[in-house]
Tab-separated table of C-alpha atoms in Angstrom:
chain	number	residue	atom	x	y	z
A	1	UNK	CA	-13.179	-2.748	20.184
A	2	UNK	CA	-12.257	-4.320	23.216
A	3	UNK	CA	-8.957	-5.587	23.989
A	4	UNK	CA	-7.986	-8.926	24.540
A	5	UNK	CA	-5.477	-10.672	26.484
A	6	UNK	CA	-4.374	-14.237	26.553
A	7	UNK	CA	-4.742	-14.526	30.508
A	8	UNK	CA	-8.548	-14.108	29.469
A	9	UNK	CA	-8.672	-18.047	28.231
A	10	UNK	CA	-8.266	-19.310	31.800
A	11	UNK	CA	-11.564	-17.911	33.014
A	12	UNK	CA	-14.462	-16.128	31.069
A	13	UNK	CA	-16.354	-18.105	28.272
A	14	UNK	CA	-13.703	-19.130	25.731
A	15	UNK	CA	-12.060	-21.220	28.539
A	16	UNK	CA	-15.433	-23.312	28.666
A	17	UNK	CA	-15.130	-23.789	24.390
A	18	UNK	CA	-11.535	-24.899	24.227
A	19	UNK	CA	-11.933	-28.543	24.773
A	20	UNK	CA	-8.712	-30.041	22.649
A	21	UNK	CA	-6.084	-28.183	21.318
A	22	UNK	CA	-4.015	-29.689	17.954
A	23	UNK	CA	-0.710	-28.875	17.401
A	24	UNK	CA	1.512	-29.941	14.484
A	25	UNK	CA	5.026	-30.078	14.728
A	26	UNK	CA	5.096	-26.982	16.824
A	27	UNK	CA	8.742	-26.751	18.137
A	28	UNK	CA	7.811	-25.999	22.035
A	29	UNK	CA	11.341	-26.968	22.669
A	30	UNK	CA	13.186	-25.663	19.772
A	31	UNK	CA	13.327	-25.612	16.255
A	32	UNK	CA	16.679	-26.844	14.412
A	33	UNK	CA	17.941	-23.682	12.871
A	34	UNK	CA	20.861	-23.920	11.265
A	35	UNK	CA	19.060	-23.658	7.757
A	36	UNK	CA	17.254	-20.589	8.574
A	37	UNK	CA	20.179	-18.718	10.213
A	38	UNK	CA	21.874	-18.902	6.544
A	39	UNK	CA	18.381	-17.700	4.647
A	40	UNK	CA	17.921	-14.737	7.147
A	41	UNK	CA	21.541	-13.785	7.498
A	42	UNK	CA	21.807	-10.352	9.544
A	43	UNK	CA	17.880	-9.406	8.428
A	44	UNK	CA	16.139	-8.460	11.667
A	45	UNK	CA	13.816	-11.819	11.171
A	46	UNK	CA	17.162	-13.013	12.634
A	47	UNK	CA	15.881	-12.012	16.120
A	48	UNK	CA	12.889	-14.226	15.317
A	49	UNK	CA	15.104	-17.106	14.557
A	50	UNK	CA	17.177	-16.797	17.449
A	51	UNK	CA	14.125	-17.234	19.240
A	52	UNK	CA	13.175	-20.522	17.883
A	53	UNK	CA	16.824	-22.490	19.166
A	54	UNK	CA	16.272	-24.710	21.720
A	55	UNK	CA	16.982	-23.490	25.144
A	56	UNK	CA	16.105	-20.241	24.352
A	57	UNK	CA	14.330	-18.143	26.640
A	58	UNK	CA	11.645	-16.640	24.950
A	59	UNK	CA	10.275	-20.548	24.198
A	60	UNK	CA	11.249	-21.535	27.773
A	61	UNK	CA	8.774	-18.777	29.207
A	62	UNK	CA	6.242	-19.778	26.209
A	63	UNK	CA	5.910	-23.263	28.156
A	64	UNK	CA	5.844	-21.873	31.549
A	65	UNK	CA	2.977	-19.499	30.429
A	66	UNK	CA	1.476	-22.019	28.510
A	67	UNK	CA	1.316	-24.856	31.784
A	68	UNK	CA	0.494	-22.050	33.685
A	69	UNK	CA	-2.699	-21.404	31.890
A	70	UNK	CA	-3.774	-24.490	31.325
A	71	UNK	CA	-3.148	-25.471	35.388
A	72	UNK	CA	-5.876	-22.201	35.658
A	73	UNK	CA	-8.347	-23.401	33.348
A	74	UNK	CA	-10.147	-25.093	36.039
A	75	UNK	CA	-10.178	-28.378	34.113
A	76	UNK	CA	-8.585	-30.891	31.876
A	77	UNK	CA	-8.089	-29.307	28.253
A	78	UNK	CA	-6.411	-32.850	26.003
A	79	UNK	CA	-3.424	-31.909	23.628
A	80	UNK	CA	-2.862	-33.993	20.196
A	81	UNK	CA	0.629	-33.743	19.625
A	82	UNK	CA	1.854	-34.528	15.853
A	83	UNK	CA	5.317	-35.117	15.550
A	84	UNK	CA	7.430	-35.632	12.259
A	85	UNK	CA	9.313	-38.359	11.293
A	86	UNK	CA	10.702	-36.913	8.448
A	87	UNK	CA	13.716	-35.037	7.392
A	88	UNK	CA	12.966	-32.037	5.624
A	89	UNK	CA	15.468	-30.666	2.619
A	90	UNK	CA	16.704	-27.456	3.824
A	91	UNK	CA	17.140	-24.269	2.141
A	92	UNK	CA	20.301	-22.908	-0.083
A	93	UNK	CA	20.834	-20.071	-2.156
A	94	UNK	CA	21.774	-20.636	-5.844
A	95	UNK	CA	24.470	-18.636	-7.922
A	96	UNK	CA	21.506	-15.706	-9.383
A	97	UNK	CA	20.336	-15.268	-5.829
A	98	UNK	CA	16.945	-17.093	-5.139
A	99	UNK	CA	16.790	-19.789	-2.507
A	100	UNK	CA	15.308	-22.972	-3.205
A	101	UNK	CA	14.901	-26.452	-0.947
A	102	UNK	CA	17.921	-28.507	-2.110
A	103	UNK	CA	19.699	-28.681	0.788
A	104	UNK	CA	20.606	-31.268	3.065
A	105	UNK	CA	17.742	-33.388	4.734
A	106	UNK	CA	17.444	-32.747	8.773
A	107	UNK	CA	14.562	-33.283	11.242
A	108	UNK	CA	13.514	-29.635	11.824
A	109	UNK	CA	11.613	-30.779	15.284
A	110	UNK	CA	12.399	-33.557	16.783
A	111	UNK	CA	9.801	-35.584	19.428
A	112	UNK	CA	11.469	-34.075	22.177
A	113	UNK	CA	11.059	-30.874	21.237
A	114	UNK	CA	7.131	-31.367	19.842
A	115	UNK	CA	6.364	-33.207	22.824
A	116	UNK	CA	4.556	-30.514	25.620
A	117	UNK	CA	4.769	-33.929	28.269
A	118	UNK	CA	1.561	-32.203	29.805
A	119	UNK	CA	-0.543	-34.903	31.375
A	120	UNK	CA	-3.479	-34.997	28.699
A	121	UNK	CA	-1.445	-35.430	25.948
A	122	UNK	CA	-1.693	-37.774	23.107
A	123	UNK	CA	1.811	-38.092	20.722
A	124	UNK	CA	0.957	-39.359	17.513
A	125	UNK	CA	4.072	-39.498	14.883
A	126	UNK	CA	3.455	-38.269	11.388
A	127	UNK	CA	5.118	-39.615	8.163
A	128	UNK	CA	6.206	-36.197	7.194
A	129	UNK	CA	8.426	-33.171	7.117
A	130	UNK	CA	8.262	-30.363	8.560
A	131	UNK	CA	6.594	-29.055	5.482
A	132	UNK	CA	4.046	-31.676	5.103
A	133	UNK	CA	2.863	-32.297	8.696
A	134	UNK	CA	-0.403	-30.031	8.702
A	135	UNK	CA	-1.177	-31.253	5.172
A	136	UNK	CA	-3.266	-34.429	6.054
A	137	UNK	CA	-4.307	-36.487	2.935
A	138	UNK	CA	-6.806	-39.376	3.235
A	139	UNK	CA	-4.154	-42.384	3.779
A	140	UNK	CA	-3.878	-45.337	6.216
A	141	UNK	CA	-0.251	-44.453	6.646
A	142	UNK	CA	-0.920	-40.997	7.652
A	143	UNK	CA	-2.656	-39.389	10.969
A	144	UNK	CA	-5.491	-37.871	8.611
A	145	UNK	CA	-8.071	-40.123	10.522
A	146	UNK	CA	-6.748	-39.914	14.232
A	147	UNK	CA	-7.039	-36.051	13.809
A	148	UNK	CA	-10.602	-35.977	12.077
A	149	UNK	CA	-11.890	-38.566	14.807
A	150	UNK	CA	-10.242	-35.944	17.657
A	151	UNK	CA	-12.354	-32.700	15.802
A	152	UNK	CA	-15.550	-35.314	15.117
A	153	UNK	CA	-15.189	-35.920	19.390
A	154	UNK	CA	-15.004	-32.161	20.389
A	155	UNK	CA	-17.822	-31.508	17.787
A	156	UNK	CA	-20.371	-33.737	19.048
A	157	UNK	CA	-19.517	-32.721	22.696
A	158	UNK	CA	-21.071	-28.985	21.971
A	159	UNK	CA	-23.921	-30.935	19.725
């Protein structure tokens, strides 16, 4: 089996196929990790949660690498960024040790963190929380039609 490297995106046939990237609530610059820290405690996944904290070196490096790859693609790749506008209930531990989403509401990924500030980026605000943002439904108050039109345009470009 041939190995694949992320740097292959900026060259070769895959580069020609990527016209648009859609992000739903992506924490490019960080995520509100307070509630998640409680959930993971001292478990090995705590390191991943720390990497999602605003200002983490991992996120800074990922954003720099992503911008570099887009620049090396040699053409404009459009980005559709969908950011959440509603807070998400946090998780709390019940007396029996189980976890439920009944805690205080917080905005998991705010607009500042969810936007890349890339030249060809279109930003949409969804009336959804972080748990719902990618669960599109057919409604005038949601971004469903904008996402559908974006996907339709990309498919039409290849026909």
